[in-house]
Amino acid sequence: MTEPETNTGGAVALTFDDGPDARWTPRVLDALRAADAVATFFVTPGLGIEAVAEIAAAGHEVGYHCGRHVRHTDRERGDVADEARADLEQLGEAGATVRCWRPPWGVLAPWTRDLAASLGLAVVLWDADTEDWSGRSATTMLAGIDPSIRAGAVVLMHDGIGPGALRTEASATVELIAPLVALARGRGLEPATVSALTARRERAAA
Ligand SMILES: [Zn+2]
């Protein structure tokens, strides 16, 4: 078995889907600032493009989540392509350089990766799922993902209350940030953006 720690330079990526959210995204940004940590937000631009600009201005990475939050397997490629092009243009105007895409529900159609490549985006899923949408406490989430916090891990969280969420607020996600960053740093892992993590991985593989 290869040693993953040597491949990624000791970093993990904290990622947030389903925002921006007027109430919770600012709190997530505050918690990240307090922890001196960067993250990647896979956004739905229609939910609040001004907030996306604030995310980018704070030094975080903006990735693309979706226009309509529908599985690609339930949509036509051309429809998703048109939506993504319009959304990416809007994100660019907001000052975000988008390099990665996490499709809704993490579900890929047979054409998703090809479409992403044609748009210059890398498809990014996750290694550690907090399942924060289910209403778990920060303590329960930390214990659940603890074994997965290793070099190169991508952690899935949500700064919005998306479709399918069993919770009505995201305070547990906000509370999770500080102990999660502490756990990672205790293992010599620094929070990095998804693109930085990918670049490290590619350098290591070259
Ligand atoms: Zn989502």
CSV table of C-alpha atoms and ligand atoms in Angstrom, one decimal:
chain,number,residue,atom,x,y,z
A,1,MET,CA,0.0,0.0,0.0
A,2,THR,CA,1.3,3.4,-0.8
A,3,GLU,CA,1.6,6.1,1.8
A,4,PRO,CA,-0.9,8.8,1.0
A,5,GLU,CA,0.8,11.3,3.3
A,6,THR,CA,3.8,11.6,1.0
A,7,ASN,CA,1.6,12.4,-2.0
A,8,THR,CA,-0.2,15.5,-1.0
A,9,GLY,CA,2.1,17.5,1.1
A,10,GLY,CA,0.1,17.3,4.3
A,11,ALA,CA,-3.1,19.0,3.4
A,12,VAL,CA,-6.9,18.5,3.7
A,13,ALA,CA,-9.7,20.4,1.9
A,14,LEU,CA,-12.7,21.6,3.8
A,15,THR,CA,-15.6,22.0,1.3
A,16,PHE,CA,-19.1,23.5,1.6
A,17,ASP,CA,-22.1,22.9,-0.7
A,18,ASP,CA,-25.6,24.4,-1.1
A,19,GLY,CA,-24.8,28.0,-0.3
A,20,PRO,CA,-24.4,30.8,-0.2
A,21,ASP,CA,-26.9,31.2,2.6
A,22,ALA,CA,-27.7,34.6,3.9
A,23,ARG,CA,-27.7,33.4,7.5
A,24,TRP,CA,-25.1,30.6,7.6
A,25,THR,CA,-22.4,31.5,5.1
A,26,PRO,CA,-21.3,34.6,7.0
A,27,ARG,CA,-21.0,32.4,10.2
A,28,VAL,CA,-19.0,29.8,8.3
A,29,LEU,CA,-16.7,32.5,7.0
A,30,ASP,CA,-16.3,33.9,10.5
A,31,ALA,CA,-15.3,30.4,11.9
A,32,LEU,CA,-12.8,29.9,9.1
A,33,ARG,CA,-11.3,33.3,9.7
A,34,ALA,CA,-11.0,32.5,13.4
A,35,ALA,CA,-9.3,29.3,12.6
A,36,ASP,CA,-7.1,31.0,10.0
A,37,ALA,CA,-8.2,28.3,7.5
A,38,VAL,CA,-9.1,28.4,3.8
A,39,ALA,CA,-11.9,26.3,2.3
A,40,THR,CA,-13.7,25.7,-1.0
A,41,PHE,CA,-17.4,26.7,-1.5
A,42,PHE,CA,-19.3,24.8,-4.2
A,43,VAL,CA,-21.9,27.4,-4.8
A,44,THR,CA,-25.3,27.9,-6.5
A,45,PRO,CA,-24.8,31.5,-7.8
A,46,GLY,CA,-28.5,32.1,-8.0
A,47,LEU,CA,-28.7,32.0,-4.2
A,48,GLY,CA,-26.7,35.2,-3.8
A,49,ILE,CA,-24.0,36.3,-6.1
A,50,GLU,CA,-22.9,39.1,-3.7
A,51,ALA,CA,-22.2,36.6,-1.1
A,52,VAL,CA,-20.1,34.6,-3.6
A,53,ALA,CA,-18.0,37.7,-4.2
A,54,GLU,CA,-17.4,38.0,-0.4
A,55,ILE,CA,-16.3,34.3,-0.3
A,56,ALA,CA,-13.8,34.9,-3.1
A,57,ALA,CA,-12.6,38.2,-1.5
A,58,ALA,CA,-12.0,36.4,1.8
A,59,GLY,CA,-9.4,34.2,0.0
A,60,HIS,CA,-11.5,31.1,-0.3
A,61,GLU,CA,-11.9,29.1,-3.5
A,62,VAL,CA,-15.3,29.2,-5.3
A,63,GLY,CA,-16.3,26.0,-7.0
A,64,TYR,CA,-19.5,25.4,-8.9
A,65,HIS,CA,-22.3,23.3,-7.5
A,66,CYS,CA,-25.4,23.9,-9.7
A,67,GLY,CA,-28.1,26.1,-11.1
A,68,ARG,CA,-31.0,23.7,-10.5
A,69,HIS,CA,-30.2,21.2,-7.7
A,70,VAL,CA,-31.1,18.1,-9.8
A,71,ARG,CA,-29.1,15.0,-10.4
A,72,HIS,CA,-27.3,15.1,-13.8
A,73,THR,CA,-28.7,11.6,-14.5
A,74,ASP,CA,-32.2,13.2,-14.5
A,75,ARG,CA,-31.2,16.0,-17.0
A,76,GLU,CA,-30.1,16.5,-20.5
A,77,ARG,CA,-26.4,17.4,-21.1
A,78,GLY,CA,-27.2,20.4,-23.2
A,79,ASP,CA,-29.5,21.8,-20.6
A,80,VAL,CA,-26.9,21.5,-17.9
A,81,ALA,CA,-24.2,22.9,-20.2
A,82,ASP,CA,-26.2,26.0,-21.0
A,83,GLU,CA,-27.0,26.6,-17.3
A,84,ALA,CA,-23.3,26.0,-16.3
A,85,ARG,CA,-22.0,28.4,-18.9
A,86,ALA,CA,-24.4,31.2,-17.8
A,87,ASP,CA,-23.5,30.5,-14.1
A,88,LEU,CA,-19.8,30.5,-14.7
A,89,GLU,CA,-20.0,33.8,-16.5
A,90,GLN,CA,-21.8,35.3,-13.6
A,91,LEU,CA,-19.3,33.8,-11.1
A,92,GLY,CA,-16.5,35.3,-13.2
A,93,GLU,CA,-18.1,38.7,-13.1
A,94,ALA,CA,-18.2,38.3,-9.3
A,95,GLY,CA,-14.5,37.9,-9.2
A,96,ALA,CA,-14.4,34.1,-8.8
A,97,THR,CA,-12.0,32.0,-10.8
A,98,VAL,CA,-13.9,28.7,-10.9
A,99,ARG,CA,-11.8,25.5,-11.5
A,100,CYS,CA,-13.8,22.7,-10.0
A,101,TRP,CA,-17.4,21.3,-10.0
A,102,ARG,CA,-19.3,19.2,-7.6
A,103,PRO,CA,-22.5,18.2,-9.2
A,104,PRO,CA,-25.7,18.0,-7.1
A,105,TRP,CA,-25.8,15.0,-4.8
A,106,GLY,CA,-22.4,14.0,-6.1
A,107,VAL,CA,-24.2,12.1,-8.9
A,108,LEU,CA,-22.5,12.0,-12.3
A,109,ALA,CA,-24.1,11.3,-15.6
A,110,PRO,CA,-22.1,9.4,-18.2
A,111,TRP,CA,-21.4,12.9,-19.8
A,112,THR,CA,-20.6,14.9,-16.6
A,113,ARG,CA,-16.8,14.5,-16.7
A,114,ASP,CA,-16.6,15.3,-20.4
A,115,LEU,CA,-18.8,18.4,-20.0
A,116,ALA,CA,-16.7,19.5,-17.0
A,117,ALA,CA,-13.5,19.1,-19.0
A,118,SER,CA,-15.0,21.2,-21.9
A,119,LEU,CA,-15.7,23.9,-19.4
A,120,GLY,CA,-12.2,23.7,-17.9
A,121,LEU,CA,-13.5,22.3,-14.6
A,122,ALA,CA,-12.3,19.3,-12.5
A,123,VAL,CA,-15.0,17.2,-11.0
A,124,VAL,CA,-14.5,17.0,-7.2
A,125,LEU,CA,-16.4,14.7,-4.9
A,126,TRP,CA,-15.3,13.9,-1.3
A,127,ASP,CA,-13.5,11.4,1.0
A,128,ALA,CA,-15.1,12.3,4.3
A,129,ASP,CA,-18.8,13.0,4.6
A,130,THR,CA,-19.9,14.8,7.8
A,131,GLU,CA,-23.6,14.2,6.9
A,132,ASP,CA,-24.2,17.6,8.5
A,133,TRP,CA,-27.5,17.8,6.5
A,134,SER,CA,-28.9,15.1,8.8
A,135,GLY,CA,-28.8,17.3,11.9
A,136,ARG,CA,-25.9,15.6,13.6
A,137,SER,CA,-24.0,17.4,16.4
A,138,ALA,CA,-20.5,18.7,15.8
A,139,THR,CA,-19.1,16.1,18.3
A,140,THR,CA,-20.8,13.2,16.4
A,141,MET,CA,-19.7,14.5,13.1
A,142,LEU,CA,-16.1,14.9,14.2
A,143,ALA,CA,-16.0,11.3,15.6
A,144,GLY,CA,-17.5,10.0,12.3
A,145,ILE,CA,-15.0,11.6,10.0
A,146,ASP,CA,-11.9,11.3,12.3
A,147,PRO,CA,-10.6,8.1,10.6
A,148,SER,CA,-10.9,9.8,7.2
A,149,ILE,CA,-8.8,12.9,8.2
A,150,ARG,CA,-5.6,12.1,6.4
A,151,ALA,CA,-3.4,13.8,3.8
A,152,GLY,CA,-5.4,14.6,0.7
A,153,ALA,CA,-8.8,14.2,2.2
A,154,VAL,CA,-11.7,16.3,1.0
A,155,VAL,CA,-14.3,16.9,3.7
A,156,LEU,CA,-18.0,17.5,2.7
A,157,MET,CA,-20.0,20.0,4.7
A,158,HIS,CA,-22.9,22.4,3.8
A,159,ASP,CA,-23.2,26.1,4.5
A,160,GLY,CA,-26.8,26.1,3.2
A,161,ILE,CA,-29.9,24.2,3.9
A,162,GLY,CA,-30.2,22.3,0.6
A,163,PRO,CA,-32.8,20.0,-0.8
A,164,GLY,CA,-33.1,16.8,1.3
A,165,ALA,CA,-31.7,18.4,4.4
A,166,LEU,CA,-33.2,17.1,7.7
A,167,ARG,CA,-32.2,20.2,9.6
A,168,THR,CA,-33.5,23.8,9.5
A,169,GLU,CA,-30.2,25.5,10.6
A,170,ALA,CA,-26.5,24.9,10.3
A,171,SER,CA,-25.0,25.8,13.6
A,172,ALA,CA,-23.5,22.4,14.1
A,173,THR,CA,-21.5,22.9,10.9
A,174,VAL,CA,-20.2,26.2,12.1
A,175,GLU,CA,-19.3,24.6,15.5
A,176,LEU,CA,-17.4,21.8,13.7
A,177,ILE,CA,-14.9,24.0,11.9
A,178,ALA,CA,-12.6,24.8,14.8
A,179,PRO,CA,-12.2,21.3,16.2
A,180,LEU,CA,-11.9,19.9,12.7
A,181,VAL,CA,-9.1,22.3,11.8
A,182,ALA,CA,-7.4,21.5,15.2
A,183,LEU,CA,-7.7,17.7,14.5
A,184,ALA,CA,-6.2,18.1,11.0
A,185,ARG,CA,-3.3,20.3,12.3
A,186,GLY,CA,-2.7,17.8,15.1
A,187,ARG,CA,-1.9,15.4,12.3
A,188,GLY,CA,0.3,17.8,10.5
A,189,LEU,CA,-2.4,18.6,7.9
A,190,GLU,CA,-3.1,22.2,6.9
A,191,PRO,CA,-6.4,23.2,5.3
A,192,ALA,CA,-6.0,24.0,1.6
A,193,THR,CA,-8.3,24.8,-1.2
A,194,VAL,CA,-9.4,21.9,-3.4
A,195,SER,CA,-7.4,23.3,-6.4
A,196,ALA,CA,-4.2,23.6,-4.2
A,197,LEU,CA,-4.8,20.0,-3.0
A,198,THR,CA,-5.2,18.8,-6.6
A,199,ALA,CA,-2.1,20.6,-7.7
A,200,ARG,CA,0.0,19.0,-4.9
A,201,ARG,CA,-1.4,15.6,-5.9
A,202,GLU,CA,-0.5,16.1,-9.6
A,203,ARG,CA,3.0,17.4,-8.7
A,204,ALA,CA,3.6,14.3,-6.5
A,205,ALA,CA,2.4,12.0,-9.4
A,206,ALA,CA,4.5,13.7,-12.0
B,1,ZN,ZN,-26.1,20.1,-2.9
